[in-house]
Amino acid sequence: DPRLRQLDGVVAVVEQRVDDAEKGFRKAIELDPTDRSGYERLGRFFNGTGRMPEAIAIYEKAVETLPEDPQFHHTLAMLYELRGEPDRAVPHYEEAIRLAPSLAEAKNNLAYIYADQGKNLDRALDLAQDAKTLLPNNPSVSDTLGWVLFKRGVPAAAISYLKEAESATKEGDASLGVVRPHLALAYEANGDTKEAIAALDRALSAVDESEGMKG
């Protein structure tokens, strides 16, 4: 029974028997290649143990076997993005959105990639606005929408969303080291040098604080 093999894997994880955990999850997939939970458990196991290439390989296999599963496309895209391969992430984000139009995180992440690359900015704006509608209080979504607007040459509109992202993010959160430089650039493009410098100072403080916590 593939579910029993998954259970074997879960117990092995708890007992820190890494090799047995991997064997259990792999056997579950072998016994039932159409059960999404087998791929999910093995993928999370690899990711949680710092084995990103193997996690990616499992989600690639999952997408190949179950191509209509939006979450697999989304997870694979995030792993590609984390590995610094946004161009490989893009088609999987697009497919995840096609299969699940309310998948806000995929829309947000894809909009951010397009904005960062400075291309498909009309598409990026649509995605970012959809994500904002779906997750109105999420600071990452506000940052993305502001970043897209900045890249589209509308810094005044960008500032309001970037300020919103900053105020909604807790002090000590490493993401402030990204949000605040975005805000500084928007202020600079809008001709407000004083506010740009202040935002950069706050960004440097956030980075210093984050590094101090790591130390």
PDB file of C-alpha atoms in Angstrom:
ATOM      1  CA  ASP A   1       0.000   0.000   0.000  1.00  0.00           C
ATOM      2  CA  PRO A   2       1.573   3.310  -1.052  1.00  0.00           C
ATOM      3  CA  ARG A   3       0.034   5.116   1.935  1.00  0.00           C
ATOM      4  CA  LEU A   4       1.741   2.697   4.312  1.00  0.00           C
ATOM      5  CA  ARG A   5       5.058   3.364   2.571  1.00  0.00           C
ATOM      6  CA  GLN A   6       4.430   7.099   3.035  1.00  0.00           C
ATOM      7  CA  LEU A   7       3.759   6.451   6.716  1.00  0.00           C
ATOM      8  CA  ASP A   8       7.039   4.541   6.919  1.00  0.00           C
ATOM      9  CA  GLY A   9       8.742   7.604   5.472  1.00  0.00           C
ATOM     10  CA  VAL A  10       7.079   9.990   7.916  1.00  0.00           C
ATOM     11  CA  VAL A  11       8.051   7.832  10.910  1.00  0.00           C
ATOM     12  CA  ALA A  12      11.615   7.609   9.595  1.00  0.00           C
ATOM     13  CA  VAL A  13      11.771  11.420   9.330  1.00  0.00           C
ATOM     14  CA  VAL A  14      10.632  11.777  12.941  1.00  0.00           C
ATOM     15  CA  GLU A  15      13.241   9.231  14.018  1.00  0.00           C
ATOM     16  CA  GLN A  16      15.886  10.959  11.861  1.00  0.00           C
ATOM     17  CA  ARG A  17      16.476   7.875   9.722  1.00  0.00           C
ATOM     18  CA  VAL A  18      17.135   9.861   6.566  1.00  0.00           C
ATOM     19  CA  ASP A  19      17.876   6.976   4.196  1.00  0.00           C
ATOM     20  CA  ASP A  20      14.804   5.029   5.308  1.00  0.00           C
ATOM     21  CA  ALA A  21      12.625   8.128   4.898  1.00  0.00           C
ATOM     22  CA  GLU A  22      13.755   8.613   1.329  1.00  0.00           C
ATOM     23  CA  LYS A  23      13.223   4.915   0.548  1.00  0.00           C
ATOM     24  CA  GLY A  24       9.713   5.007   1.987  1.00  0.00           C
ATOM     25  CA  PHE A  25       8.644   8.049  -0.011  1.00  0.00           C
ATOM     26  CA  ARG A  26      10.231   6.757  -3.220  1.00  0.00           C
ATOM     27  CA  LYS A  27       8.492   3.398  -2.798  1.00  0.00           C
ATOM     28  CA  ALA A  28       5.147   5.141  -2.326  1.00  0.00           C
ATOM     29  CA  ILE A  29       5.599   6.967  -5.644  1.00  0.00           C
ATOM     30  CA  GLU A  30       6.673   3.751  -7.359  1.00  0.00           C
ATOM     31  CA  LEU A  31       3.554   1.946  -6.110  1.00  0.00           C
ATOM     32  CA  ASP A  32       1.172   4.737  -7.139  1.00  0.00           C
ATOM     33  CA  PRO A  33       2.661   7.344  -9.499  1.00  0.00           C
ATOM     34  CA  THR A  34      -0.699   9.158  -9.672  1.00  0.00           C
ATOM     35  CA  ASP A  35      -0.911   9.956  -5.939  1.00  0.00           C
ATOM     36  CA  ARG A  36       0.207  13.563  -5.574  1.00  0.00           C
ATOM     37  CA  SER A  37       0.920  13.225  -1.852  1.00  0.00           C
ATOM     38  CA  GLY A  38       3.879  10.917  -2.510  1.00  0.00           C
ATOM     39  CA  TYR A  39       5.638  13.546  -4.625  1.00  0.00           C
ATOM     40  CA  GLU A  40       4.708  16.257  -2.130  1.00  0.00           C
ATOM     41  CA  ARG A  41       6.183  14.407   0.828  1.00  0.00           C
ATOM     42  CA  LEU A  42       9.390  13.472  -0.969  1.00  0.00           C
ATOM     43  CA  GLY A  43       9.787  16.965  -2.417  1.00  0.00           C
ATOM     44  CA  ARG A  44       9.325  18.572   1.006  1.00  0.00           C
ATOM     45  CA  PHE A  45      11.736  16.045   2.513  1.00  0.00           C
ATOM     46  CA  PHE A  46      14.459  16.940   0.014  1.00  0.00           C
ATOM     47  CA  ASN A  47      13.827  20.657   0.365  1.00  0.00           C
ATOM     48  CA  GLY A  48      13.850  20.432   4.152  1.00  0.00           C
ATOM     49  CA  THR A  49      17.176  18.632   4.156  1.00  0.00           C
ATOM     50  CA  GLY A  50      18.857  21.139   1.852  1.00  0.00           C
ATOM     51  CA  ARG A  51      18.780  18.950  -1.245  1.00  0.00           C
ATOM     52  CA  MET A  52      17.272  21.424  -3.682  1.00  0.00           C
ATOM     53  CA  PRO A  53      18.448  19.716  -6.924  1.00  0.00           C
ATOM     54  CA  GLU A  54      16.728  16.511  -5.845  1.00  0.00           C
ATOM     55  CA  ALA A  55      13.607  18.415  -4.779  1.00  0.00           C
ATOM     56  CA  ILE A  56      13.482  20.042  -8.213  1.00  0.00           C
ATOM     57  CA  ALA A  57      13.905  16.673  -9.906  1.00  0.00           C
ATOM     58  CA  ILE A  58      10.958  15.248  -7.941  1.00  0.00           C
ATOM     59  CA  TYR A  59       8.678  18.171  -8.792  1.00  0.00           C
ATOM     60  CA  GLU A  60       9.745  17.933 -12.432  1.00  0.00           C
ATOM     61  CA  LYS A  61       8.657  14.302 -12.346  1.00  0.00           C
ATOM     62  CA  ALA A  62       5.423  15.283 -10.599  1.00  0.00           C
ATOM     63  CA  VAL A  63       4.632  17.880 -13.290  1.00  0.00           C
ATOM     64  CA  GLU A  64       5.365  15.342 -15.994  1.00  0.00           C
ATOM     65  CA  THR A  65       3.079  12.744 -14.390  1.00  0.00           C
ATOM     66  CA  LEU A  66       0.322  15.104 -13.216  1.00  0.00           C
ATOM     67  CA  PRO A  67       0.517  18.077 -15.618  1.00  0.00           C
ATOM     68  CA  GLU A  68      -2.882  19.458 -14.568  1.00  0.00           C
ATOM     69  CA  ASP A  69      -1.852  20.000 -10.947  1.00  0.00           C
ATOM     70  CA  PRO A  70      -1.371  23.782 -10.469  1.00  0.00           C
ATOM     71  CA  GLN A  71       0.373  23.488  -7.110  1.00  0.00           C
ATOM     72  CA  PHE A  72       3.131  21.316  -8.561  1.00  0.00           C
ATOM     73  CA  HIS A  73       3.786  23.906 -11.276  1.00  0.00           C
ATOM     74  CA  HIS A  74       3.794  26.640  -8.648  1.00  0.00           C
ATOM     75  CA  THR A  75       6.200  24.821  -6.330  1.00  0.00           C
ATOM     76  CA  LEU A  76       8.547  23.932  -9.178  1.00  0.00           C
ATOM     77  CA  ALA A  77       8.547  27.569 -10.318  1.00  0.00           C
ATOM     78  CA  MET A  78       9.430  28.758  -6.801  1.00  0.00           C
ATOM     79  CA  LEU A  79      12.309  26.283  -6.595  1.00  0.00           C
ATOM     80  CA  TYR A  80      13.658  27.431  -9.958  1.00  0.00           C
ATOM     81  CA  GLU A  81      13.361  31.036  -8.787  1.00  0.00           C
ATOM     82  CA  LEU A  82      15.188  30.265  -5.529  1.00  0.00           C
ATOM     83  CA  ARG A  83      17.956  28.658  -7.568  1.00  0.00           C
ATOM     84  CA  GLY A  84      18.325  31.832  -9.610  1.00  0.00           C
ATOM     85  CA  GLU A  85      16.638  30.538 -12.770  1.00  0.00           C
ATOM     86  CA  PRO A  86      13.669  32.895 -13.282  1.00  0.00           C
ATOM     87  CA  ASP A  87      13.379  32.080 -16.993  1.00  0.00           C
ATOM     88  CA  ARG A  88      12.690  28.444 -16.112  1.00  0.00           C
ATOM     89  CA  ALA A  89      10.233  29.530 -13.428  1.00  0.00           C
ATOM     90  CA  VAL A  90       8.108  31.709 -15.727  1.00  0.00           C
ATOM     91  CA  PRO A  91       6.369  28.995 -17.809  1.00  0.00           C
ATOM     92  CA  HIS A  92       5.454  27.049 -14.697  1.00  0.00           C
ATOM     93  CA  TYR A  93       4.012  30.119 -12.985  1.00  0.00           C
ATOM     94  CA  GLU A  94       2.036  30.827 -16.156  1.00  0.00           C
ATOM     95  CA  GLU A  95       0.754  27.246 -16.222  1.00  0.00           C
ATOM     96  CA  ALA A  96      -0.155  27.328 -12.520  1.00  0.00           C
ATOM     97  CA  ILE A  97      -2.161  30.505 -13.122  1.00  0.00           C
ATOM     98  CA  ARG A  98      -3.865  29.027 -16.166  1.00  0.00           C
ATOM     99  CA  LEU A  99      -4.926  26.001 -14.140  1.00  0.00           C
ATOM    100  CA  ALA A 100      -5.834  27.963 -10.990  1.00  0.00           C
ATOM    101  CA  PRO A 101      -6.644  31.630 -11.780  1.00  0.00           C
ATOM    102  CA  SER A 102      -7.061  32.452  -8.069  1.00  0.00           C
ATOM    103  CA  LEU A 103      -3.522  31.366  -7.176  1.00  0.00           C
ATOM    104  CA  ALA A 104      -2.465  34.760  -5.857  1.00  0.00           C
ATOM    105  CA  GLU A 105       1.094  33.867  -4.854  1.00  0.00           C
ATOM    106  CA  ALA A 106       1.888  32.619  -8.353  1.00  0.00           C
ATOM    107  CA  LYS A 107       0.517  35.849  -9.828  1.00  0.00           C
ATOM    108  CA  ASN A 108       2.538  37.929  -7.401  1.00  0.00           C
ATOM    109  CA  ASN A 109       5.774  36.019  -8.015  1.00  0.00           C
ATOM    110  CA  LEU A 110       5.408  36.107 -11.781  1.00  0.00           C
ATOM    111  CA  ALA A 111       4.628  39.836 -11.766  1.00  0.00           C
ATOM    112  CA  TYR A 112       7.770  40.430  -9.728  1.00  0.00           C
ATOM    113  CA  ILE A 113       9.943  38.455 -12.161  1.00  0.00           C
ATOM    114  CA  TYR A 114       8.570  40.394 -15.128  1.00  0.00           C
ATOM    115  CA  ALA A 115       9.118  43.708 -13.310  1.00  0.00           C
ATOM    116  CA  ASP A 116      12.649  42.755 -12.314  1.00  0.00           C
ATOM    117  CA  GLN A 117      13.411  41.846 -15.923  1.00  0.00           C
ATOM    118  CA  GLY A 118      11.697  44.981 -17.212  1.00  0.00           C
ATOM    119  CA  LYS A 119       9.564  43.089 -19.698  1.00  0.00           C
ATOM    120  CA  ASN A 120       5.896  42.126 -20.181  1.00  0.00           C
ATOM    121  CA  LEU A 121       5.036  45.059 -17.920  1.00  0.00           C
ATOM    122  CA  ASP A 122       1.399  45.211 -19.015  1.00  0.00           C
ATOM    123  CA  ARG A 123       1.033  41.567 -18.072  1.00  0.00           C
ATOM    124  CA  ALA A 124       2.947  42.219 -14.849  1.00  0.00           C
ATOM    125  CA  LEU A 125       0.555  45.016 -13.877  1.00  0.00           C
ATOM    126  CA  ASP A 126      -2.508  42.839 -14.479  1.00  0.00           C
ATOM    127  CA  LEU A 127      -0.991  40.036 -12.399  1.00  0.00           C
ATOM    128  CA  ALA A 128       0.061  42.347  -9.573  1.00  0.00           C
ATOM    129  CA  GLN A 129      -3.357  43.997  -9.418  1.00  0.00           C
ATOM    130  CA  ASP A 130      -5.072  40.604  -9.354  1.00  0.00           C
ATOM    131  CA  ALA A 131      -2.762  39.478  -6.539  1.00  0.00           C
ATOM    132  CA  LYS A 132      -3.524  42.676  -4.624  1.00  0.00           C
ATOM    133  CA  THR A 133      -7.259  42.021  -4.947  1.00  0.00           C
ATOM    134  CA  LEU A 134      -6.814  38.464  -3.704  1.00  0.00           C
ATOM    135  CA  LEU A 135      -4.344  39.333  -0.910  1.00  0.00           C
ATOM    136  CA  PRO A 136      -5.071  42.980  -0.058  1.00  0.00           C
ATOM    137  CA  ASN A 137      -3.107  43.028   3.214  1.00  0.00           C
ATOM    138  CA  ASN A 138      -0.002  41.167   2.118  1.00  0.00           C
ATOM    139  CA  PRO A 139       3.093  43.434   2.191  1.00  0.00           C
ATOM    140  CA  SER A 140       4.919  41.344  -0.416  1.00  0.00           C
ATOM    141  CA  VAL A 141       2.029  41.888  -2.823  1.00  0.00           C
ATOM    142  CA  SER A 142       2.069  45.643  -2.135  1.00  0.00           C
ATOM    143  CA  ASP A 143       5.811  45.703  -2.800  1.00  0.00           C
ATOM    144  CA  THR A 144       5.359  43.861  -6.090  1.00  0.00           C
ATOM    145  CA  LEU A 145       2.611  46.208  -7.270  1.00  0.00           C
ATOM    146  CA  GLY A 146       4.727  49.214  -6.336  1.00  0.00           C
ATOM    147  CA  TRP A 147       7.766  47.764  -8.095  1.00  0.00           C
ATOM    148  CA  VAL A 148       5.744  47.110 -11.258  1.00  0.00           C
ATOM    149  CA  LEU A 149       4.404  50.665 -11.235  1.00  0.00           C
ATOM    150  CA  PHE A 150       7.933  52.025 -10.767  1.00  0.00           C
ATOM    151  CA  LYS A 151       9.177  49.979 -13.721  1.00  0.00           C
ATOM    152  CA  ARG A 152       6.262  51.289 -15.782  1.00  0.00           C
ATOM    153  CA  GLY A 153       7.413  54.845 -15.068  1.00  0.00           C
ATOM    154  CA  VAL A 154       4.735  55.839 -12.561  1.00  0.00           C
ATOM    155  CA  PRO A 155       6.811  56.505  -9.416  1.00  0.00           C
ATOM    156  CA  ALA A 156       4.175  58.611  -7.650  1.00  0.00           C
ATOM    157  CA  ALA A 157       1.716  55.707  -7.744  1.00  0.00           C
ATOM    158  CA  ALA A 158       4.481  53.269  -6.841  1.00  0.00           C
ATOM    159  CA  ILE A 159       5.369  55.190  -3.675  1.00  0.00           C
ATOM    160  CA  SER A 160       1.987  54.686  -2.015  1.00  0.00           C
ATOM    161  CA  TYR A 161       2.129  50.885  -2.416  1.00  0.00           C
ATOM    162  CA  LEU A 162       5.787  50.682  -1.391  1.00  0.00           C
ATOM    163  CA  LYS A 163       5.095  52.770   1.720  1.00  0.00           C
ATOM    164  CA  GLU A 164       2.220  50.429   2.474  1.00  0.00           C
ATOM    165  CA  ALA A 165       4.547  47.433   2.100  1.00  0.00           C
ATOM    166  CA  GLU A 166       7.117  48.988   4.417  1.00  0.00           C
ATOM    167  CA  SER A 167       4.625  49.890   7.132  1.00  0.00           C
ATOM    168  CA  ALA A 168       3.038  46.413   7.029  1.00  0.00           C
ATOM    169  CA  THR A 169       6.379  44.618   7.400  1.00  0.00           C
ATOM    170  CA  LYS A 170       7.693  43.958  10.894  1.00  0.00           C
ATOM    171  CA  GLU A 171      11.029  45.450  11.897  1.00  0.00           C
ATOM    172  CA  GLY A 172      13.741  42.821  11.638  1.00  0.00           C
ATOM    173  CA  ASP A 173      12.140  41.181   8.614  1.00  0.00           C
ATOM    174  CA  ALA A 174      14.817  40.679   5.963  1.00  0.00           C
ATOM    175  CA  SER A 175      12.377  41.696   3.225  1.00  0.00           C
ATOM    176  CA  LEU A 176      12.740  45.311   4.370  1.00  0.00           C
ATOM    177  CA  GLY A 177      16.180  45.171   2.768  1.00  0.00           C
ATOM    178  CA  VAL A 178      14.322  44.877  -0.555  1.00  0.00           C
ATOM    179  CA  VAL A 179      11.218  46.989   0.029  1.00  0.00           C
ATOM    180  CA  ARG A 180      13.112  50.051   1.212  1.00  0.00           C
ATOM    181  CA  PRO A 181      15.518  50.239  -1.760  1.00  0.00           C
ATOM    182  CA  HIS A 182      12.468  49.982  -4.025  1.00  0.00           C
ATOM    183  CA  LEU A 183      10.907  52.862  -2.135  1.00  0.00           C
ATOM    184  CA  ALA A 184      14.126  54.879  -2.340  1.00  0.00           C
ATOM    185  CA  LEU A 185      14.263  54.434  -6.112  1.00  0.00           C
ATOM    186  CA  ALA A 186      10.635  55.490  -6.448  1.00  0.00           C
ATOM    187  CA  TYR A 187      11.240  58.611  -4.339  1.00  0.00           C
ATOM    188  CA  GLU A 188      14.329  59.460  -6.401  1.00  0.00           C
ATOM    189  CA  ALA A 189      12.446  59.025  -9.685  1.00  0.00           C
ATOM    190  CA  ASN A 190       9.706  61.245  -8.286  1.00  0.00           C
ATOM    191  CA  GLY A 191      12.239  63.999  -7.490  1.00  0.00           C
ATOM    192  CA  ASP A 192      12.164  63.608  -3.705  1.00  0.00           C
ATOM    193  CA  THR A 193      15.847  63.162  -2.883  1.00  0.00           C
ATOM    194  CA  LYS A 194      15.468  63.720   0.863  1.00  0.00           C
ATOM    195  CA  GLU A 195      12.930  60.898   1.227  1.00  0.00           C
ATOM    196  CA  ALA A 196      15.022  58.666  -1.050  1.00  0.00           C
ATOM    197  CA  ILE A 197      18.064  59.066   1.213  1.00  0.00           C
ATOM    198  CA  ALA A 198      15.972  58.407   4.315  1.00  0.00           C
ATOM    199  CA  ALA A 199      14.558  55.211   2.776  1.00  0.00           C
ATOM    200  CA  LEU A 200      18.068  54.059   1.856  1.00  0.00           C
ATOM    201  CA  ASP A 201      19.238  54.706   5.415  1.00  0.00           C
ATOM    202  CA  ARG A 202      16.367  52.572   6.712  1.00  0.00           C
ATOM    203  CA  ALA A 203      17.256  49.873   4.169  1.00  0.00           C
ATOM    204  CA  LEU A 204      20.862  49.762   5.382  1.00  0.00           C
ATOM    205  CA  SER A 205      19.643  49.552   8.970  1.00  0.00           C
ATOM    206  CA  ALA A 206      17.398  46.617   8.050  1.00  0.00           C
ATOM    207  CA  VAL A 207      20.304  44.808   6.387  1.00  0.00           C
ATOM    208  CA  ASP A 208      22.591  45.471   9.371  1.00  0.00           C
ATOM    209  CA  GLU A 209      19.926  44.205  11.757  1.00  0.00           C
ATOM    210  CA  SER A 210      19.354  41.081   9.674  1.00  0.00           C
ATOM    211  CA  GLU A 211      23.091  40.363   9.550  1.00  0.00           C
ATOM    212  CA  GLY A 212      23.334  40.926  13.292  1.00  0.00           C
ATOM    213  CA  MET A 213      20.589  38.387  13.922  1.00  0.00           C
ATOM    214  CA  LYS A 214      22.443  35.840  11.761  1.00  0.00           C
ATOM    215  CA  GLY A 215      25.640  36.488  13.687  1.00  0.00           C
TER     216      GLY A 215
END
